[in-house]
Amino acid sequence: MSSVVLFVVSFILGLSWIAEGYRDRKNYVTSVEEKMNLLDKDRELILVLDSYATELNDKIIMLKRIVKEFKQPLEKAKNRDEEYLSNPINSLSLLRQMHEDWEPVEKLLKQPVGQEKIALIEKMREDLPVEYDLMEANQAMYRILHTYDLEPKDVSAGLIDGVQYRGKMSASDCFTMGTFSFKAGSYQLASKWLSVAKDLLVDQPRKYHEVMGVTKADVTLLLARSLIASGNVSNATDILMRDSMFGEAGSALTLHFLRNTPKPSINLESWESDESFNQLCRSSSKRQMGESKPSRLHCRYNTTTTPFLRLAPFRMEELSLDPYVVFYHNVLSDPEIEKLKPMSKPFLERAKVFRVEKGSDEIAPSRSADGAWLPHQDTDPSDLEVLNRIGRRIEDLTGLNTRSGSQMQFLKYGFGGHFVPHYDYFNSKTSYLERVGDRIATVLFYLNNVDHGGATAFPKLNLVVPTQKGSALFWHNLDRKSYDYDTRTFHGACPLISGTKLVMTRWIYELDQMFLIPAVLPPRRRNFSKSLLNPF
């Protein structure tokens, strides 16, 4: 059964366009729950369509039965019309049938079929994904291919980054990806997708694709344009001239495409990651499949951060000493994690990115996940004890004060979910930051194991950290001696290939540490001259 188009994909026409589109829409791309609901709707739609087809078939069966009855007298009269009509019974039957029987036949033909089913489908379509949902799905698939350096031919057959998944992409799926890649200016990638689509068209009846809106001519023309745009003119001409629909006109089409160079209509620069980040994501993916093991600088038990750790130390791996990056094992228990999931579910919404220049949060293609702030104002009081206990544990792990910014951000990543490399500090001046200072450190909890993708990568440190349920990654964003911004903490979330990724982040602010970690050197990269119109 082919489900409603989900696993194919998406582009973004601009940040304001995305924010406007998602204001009142369901989050079909990043939300697993909405995709589950969509799958149920797909099943229901198919049942309705099947019921409609049954009603049509019943009408066809009745019409064929009438045709059979009407043909019987004609078979008797075949090659002996005059003799047949000389029989008074046949004459009467002919006159009666021509006068009486064709009126009910006409009424049967005009009788509407499946109107209730058509109305139900129209109603259900109001709540189905719209264009920008599909575009963002296209973007997610494009991101996976770009980051993990995959081939469309393999992906279309279900082979993704060395893992064979069940299910394959259709010709329509591949054509959608080819169209997206073409609009994004990735003409070589578009050519590969469209070549696969062209091959898949052979496996299904032509009439089916014509009804669905994807024809061989559509694919061939866009494939030729993509090849010409990528410099492969001779191959494009050959494809056009060998197609029976174009033939000798292929040369003229080639000339037309050469004179009308396509211009990309999708800007990918806002969310594309550099190659060093992509390489780290690829290396982490290989580790997940057991090809190699991550290297660690030093492994030991932390018993010194707070007195409590002398009784209950945490196992830690020091991944980097400068800047300080530490990985803690078994920080959260399974019961605690199971508490956090339902606690956050009612408040999940599309995660946003803070724009320093605007002083506000907004949905952006650089980040695709659902998020919830905990505790929420509507959090059940019985859940606060779990959050408070985790808060105290953060102080034990880090040795830092956490009076400010007590909320933690629960994040749920779905299909292609990612966060492009960024800094956790703001380097800006707002009323809130004037009270608490910038983010001196980050604690990132991993709430589940991810089978494929989703690692945390630090390209400037050549460091990548796969997810591990119950663990926590801790690092300093500011230099502990000067409170200067440490640009080496540039990091991002690798695109998720399959499943769901659950994390929770707690940021720690610098002014809480004023008497705990006094500065001994003046900062060189701090900029307090910036001011924003609206505090956050």
Short mmCIF file of N, CA, C and O in Angstrom, two decimals, residues 173-225:
data_model
loop_
_atom_site.label_atom_id
_atom_site.label_comp_id
_atom_site.label_asym_id
_atom_site.label_seq_id
_atom_site.Cartn_x
_atom_site.Cartn_y
_atom_site.Cartn_z
N ASP A 173 7.73 9.74 -6.75
CA ASP A 173 8.62 10.17 -5.67
C ASP A 173 9.93 10.71 -6.25
O ASP A 173 10.41 11.78 -5.85
N CYS A 174 10.52 9.96 -7.17
CA CYS A 174 11.80 10.35 -7.75
C CYS A 174 11.66 11.61 -8.61
O CYS A 174 12.57 12.46 -8.64
N PHE A 175 10.53 11.73 -9.31
CA PHE A 175 10.31 12.93 -10.12
C PHE A 175 10.20 14.16 -9.23
O PHE A 175 10.71 15.24 -9.56
N THR A 176 9.54 14.02 -8.08
CA THR A 176 9.44 15.13 -7.14
C THR A 176 10.81 15.55 -6.64
O THR A 176 11.12 16.74 -6.54
N MET A 177 11.65 14.56 -6.30
CA MET A 177 13.01 14.87 -5.84
C MET A 177 13.84 15.50 -6.96
O MET A 177 14.64 16.41 -6.72
N GLY A 178 13.64 15.02 -8.19
CA GLY A 178 14.37 15.60 -9.32
C GLY A 178 13.95 17.04 -9.57
O GLY A 178 14.80 17.91 -9.84
N THR A 179 12.66 17.32 -9.44
CA THR A 179 12.16 18.68 -9.63
C THR A 179 12.72 19.61 -8.55
O THR A 179 13.15 20.72 -8.84
N PHE A 180 12.72 19.14 -7.30
CA PHE A 180 13.28 19.94 -6.21
C PHE A 180 14.75 20.24 -6.43
O PHE A 180 15.21 21.37 -6.28
N SER A 181 15.52 19.21 -6.79
CA SER A 181 16.95 19.39 -7.02
C SER A 181 17.21 20.35 -8.17
O SER A 181 18.14 21.17 -8.12
N PHE A 182 16.38 20.27 -9.21
CA PHE A 182 16.52 21.18 -10.34
C PHE A 182 16.28 22.62 -9.91
O PHE A 182 17.05 23.52 -10.25
N LYS A 183 15.22 22.85 -9.15
CA LYS A 183 14.91 24.20 -8.69
C LYS A 183 15.97 24.73 -7.73
O LYS A 183 16.16 25.94 -7.60
N ALA A 184 16.65 23.81 -7.05
CA ALA A 184 17.70 24.22 -6.12
C ALA A 184 19.03 24.44 -6.83
O ALA A 184 20.01 24.84 -6.19
N GLY A 185 19.08 24.18 -8.12
CA GLY A 185 20.32 24.39 -8.87
C GLY A 185 21.29 23.23 -8.80
O GLY A 185 22.43 23.33 -9.27
N SER A 186 20.86 22.09 -8.24
CA SER A 186 21.70 20.90 -8.17
C SER A 186 21.38 20.01 -9.38
O SER A 186 20.68 19.00 -9.28
N TYR A 187 21.91 20.42 -10.52
CA TYR A 187 21.48 19.81 -11.78
C TYR A 187 21.99 18.38 -11.97
O TYR A 187 21.30 17.55 -12.55
N GLN A 188 23.19 18.09 -11.48
CA GLN A 188 23.68 16.72 -11.58
C GLN A 188 22.84 15.77 -10.74
O GLN A 188 22.50 14.67 -11.17
N LEU A 189 22.51 16.22 -9.52
CA LEU A 189 21.66 15.40 -8.66
C LEU A 189 20.28 15.25 -9.28
O LEU A 189 19.69 14.16 -9.24
N ALA A 190 19.75 16.33 -9.87
CA ALA A 190 18.45 16.26 -10.53
C ALA A 190 18.48 15.23 -11.66
O ALA A 190 17.53 14.45 -11.83
N SER A 191 19.57 15.21 -12.42
CA SER A 191 19.70 14.26 -13.53
C SER A 191 19.63 12.82 -13.02
O SER A 191 19.00 11.95 -13.64
N LYS A 192 20.26 12.57 -11.88
CA LYS A 192 20.26 11.21 -11.33
C LYS A 192 18.85 10.80 -10.87
O LYS A 192 18.41 9.68 -11.14
N TRP A 193 18.17 11.70 -10.19
CA TRP A 193 16.81 11.39 -9.74
C TRP A 193 15.88 11.16 -10.93
O TRP A 193 15.07 10.22 -10.94
N LEU A 194 16.00 11.99 -11.95
CA LEU A 194 15.11 11.90 -13.10
C LEU A 194 15.41 10.68 -13.96
O LEU A 194 14.50 10.10 -14.57
N SER A 195 16.67 10.27 -13.99
CA SER A 195 17.01 9.03 -14.70
C SER A 195 16.35 7.83 -14.04
O SER A 195 15.84 6.92 -14.71
N VAL A 196 16.37 7.82 -12.71
CA VAL A 196 15.70 6.73 -11.98
C VAL A 196 14.20 6.78 -12.23
O VAL A 196 13.56 5.74 -12.45
N ALA A 197 13.62 7.98 -12.19
CA ALA A 197 12.18 8.12 -12.44
C ALA A 197 11.81 7.60 -13.83
O ALA A 197 10.79 6.93 -14.01
N LYS A 198 12.65 7.89 -14.81
CA LYS A 198 12.40 7.46 -16.20
C LYS A 198 12.39 5.94 -16.29
O LYS A 198 11.55 5.35 -16.97
N ASP A 199 13.31 5.30 -15.56
CA ASP A 199 13.36 3.84 -15.58
C ASP A 199 12.15 3.24 -14.87
O ASP A 199 11.61 2.22 -15.31
N LEU A 200 11.71 3.87 -13.78
CA LEU A 200 10.58 3.34 -13.01
C LEU A 200 9.26 3.49 -13.74
O LEU A 200 8.31 2.72 -13.49
N LEU A 201 9.17 4.45 -14.65
CA LEU A 201 7.93 4.64 -15.40
C LEU A 201 7.59 3.42 -16.24
O LEU A 201 6.42 3.17 -16.54
N VAL A 202 8.59 2.67 -16.62
CA VAL A 202 8.38 1.50 -17.46
C VAL A 202 7.60 0.43 -16.71
O VAL A 202 6.86 -0.36 -17.30
N ASP A 203 7.74 0.43 -15.37
CA ASP A 203 7.14 -0.64 -14.57
C ASP A 203 5.65 -0.45 -14.31
O ASP A 203 5.00 -1.34 -13.77
N GLN A 204 5.09 0.70 -14.65
CA GLN A 204 3.68 0.95 -14.40
C GLN A 204 2.98 1.42 -15.69
O GLN A 204 3.62 2.01 -16.55
N PRO A 205 1.68 1.14 -15.81
CA PRO A 205 0.96 1.51 -17.04
C PRO A 205 1.02 3.02 -17.30
O PRO A 205 0.99 3.83 -16.36
N ARG A 206 1.11 3.38 -18.56
CA ARG A 206 1.20 4.78 -18.95
C ARG A 206 -0.03 5.56 -18.48
O ARG A 206 0.08 6.69 -18.01
N LYS A 207 -1.21 4.96 -18.60
CA LYS A 207 -2.44 5.66 -18.22
C LYS A 207 -2.44 6.04 -16.74
O LYS A 207 -2.94 7.09 -16.35
N TYR A 208 -1.86 5.17 -15.90
CA TYR A 208 -1.81 5.45 -14.46
C TYR A 208 -1.04 6.74 -14.20
O TYR A 208 -1.50 7.62 -13.46
N HIS A 209 0.13 6.88 -14.80
CA HIS A 209 0.95 8.07 -14.57
C HIS A 209 0.34 9.31 -15.20
O HIS A 209 0.51 10.42 -14.69
N GLU A 210 -0.37 9.14 -16.29
CA GLU A 210 -1.04 10.29 -16.89
C GLU A 210 -2.11 10.82 -15.95
O GLU A 210 -2.27 12.04 -15.79
N VAL A 211 -2.85 9.91 -15.32
CA VAL A 211 -3.86 10.33 -14.35
C VAL A 211 -3.20 10.98 -13.14
O VAL A 211 -3.68 11.99 -12.61
N MET A 212 -2.08 10.43 -12.70
CA MET A 212 -1.38 10.95 -11.53
C MET A 212 -0.58 12.22 -11.83
O MET A 212 -0.03 12.84 -10.93
N GLY A 213 -0.47 12.59 -13.10
CA GLY A 213 0.18 13.85 -13.46
C GLY A 213 1.65 13.76 -13.72
O GLY A 213 2.34 14.80 -13.78
N VAL A 214 2.21 12.57 -13.86
CA VAL A 214 3.63 12.40 -14.19
C VAL A 214 3.72 11.55 -15.46
O VAL A 214 3.42 10.36 -15.44
N THR A 215 4.13 12.17 -16.54
CA THR A 215 4.24 11.45 -17.81
C THR A 215 5.69 11.28 -18.22
O THR A 215 6.59 11.96 -17.71
N LYS A 216 5.90 10.39 -19.14
CA LYS A 216 7.25 10.16 -19.66
C LYS A 216 7.80 11.43 -20.29
O LYS A 216 9.00 11.74 -20.18
N ALA A 217 6.94 12.18 -20.97
CA ALA A 217 7.38 13.43 -21.60
C ALA A 217 7.85 14.44 -20.55
O ALA A 217 8.87 15.11 -20.74
N ASP A 218 7.12 14.54 -19.44
CA ASP A 218 7.53 15.45 -18.36
C ASP A 218 8.93 15.10 -17.85
O ASP A 218 9.79 15.97 -17.69
N VAL A 219 9.13 13.82 -17.58
CA VAL A 219 10.41 13.37 -17.03
C VAL A 219 11.53 13.58 -18.05
O VAL A 219 12.62 14.07 -17.70
N THR A 220 11.28 13.23 -19.30
CA THR A 220 12.32 13.35 -20.33
C THR A 220 12.75 14.79 -20.55
O THR A 220 13.95 15.09 -20.65
N LEU A 221 11.79 15.70 -20.60
CA LEU A 221 12.12 17.11 -20.82
C LEU A 221 12.94 17.68 -19.66
O LEU A 221 13.94 18.38 -19.87
N LEU A 222 12.53 17.39 -18.42
CA LEU A 222 13.27 17.92 -17.28
C LEU A 222 14.63 17.26 -17.15
O LEU A 222 15.61 17.91 -16.75
N LEU A 223 14.72 15.99 -17.50
CA LEU A 223 16.01 15.29 -17.50
C LEU A 223 16.95 15.94 -18.50
O LEU A 223 18.13 16.18 -18.20
N ALA A 224 16.44 16.24 -19.70
CA ALA A 224 17.27 16.89 -20.72
C ALA A 224 17.73 18.26 -20.25
O ALA A 224 18.90 18.63 -20.43
N ARG A 225 16.85 19.03 -19.66
CA ARG A 225 17.22 20.36 -19.14
C ARG A 225 18.29 20.25 -18.07
O ARG A 225 19.23 21.06 -18.02
#
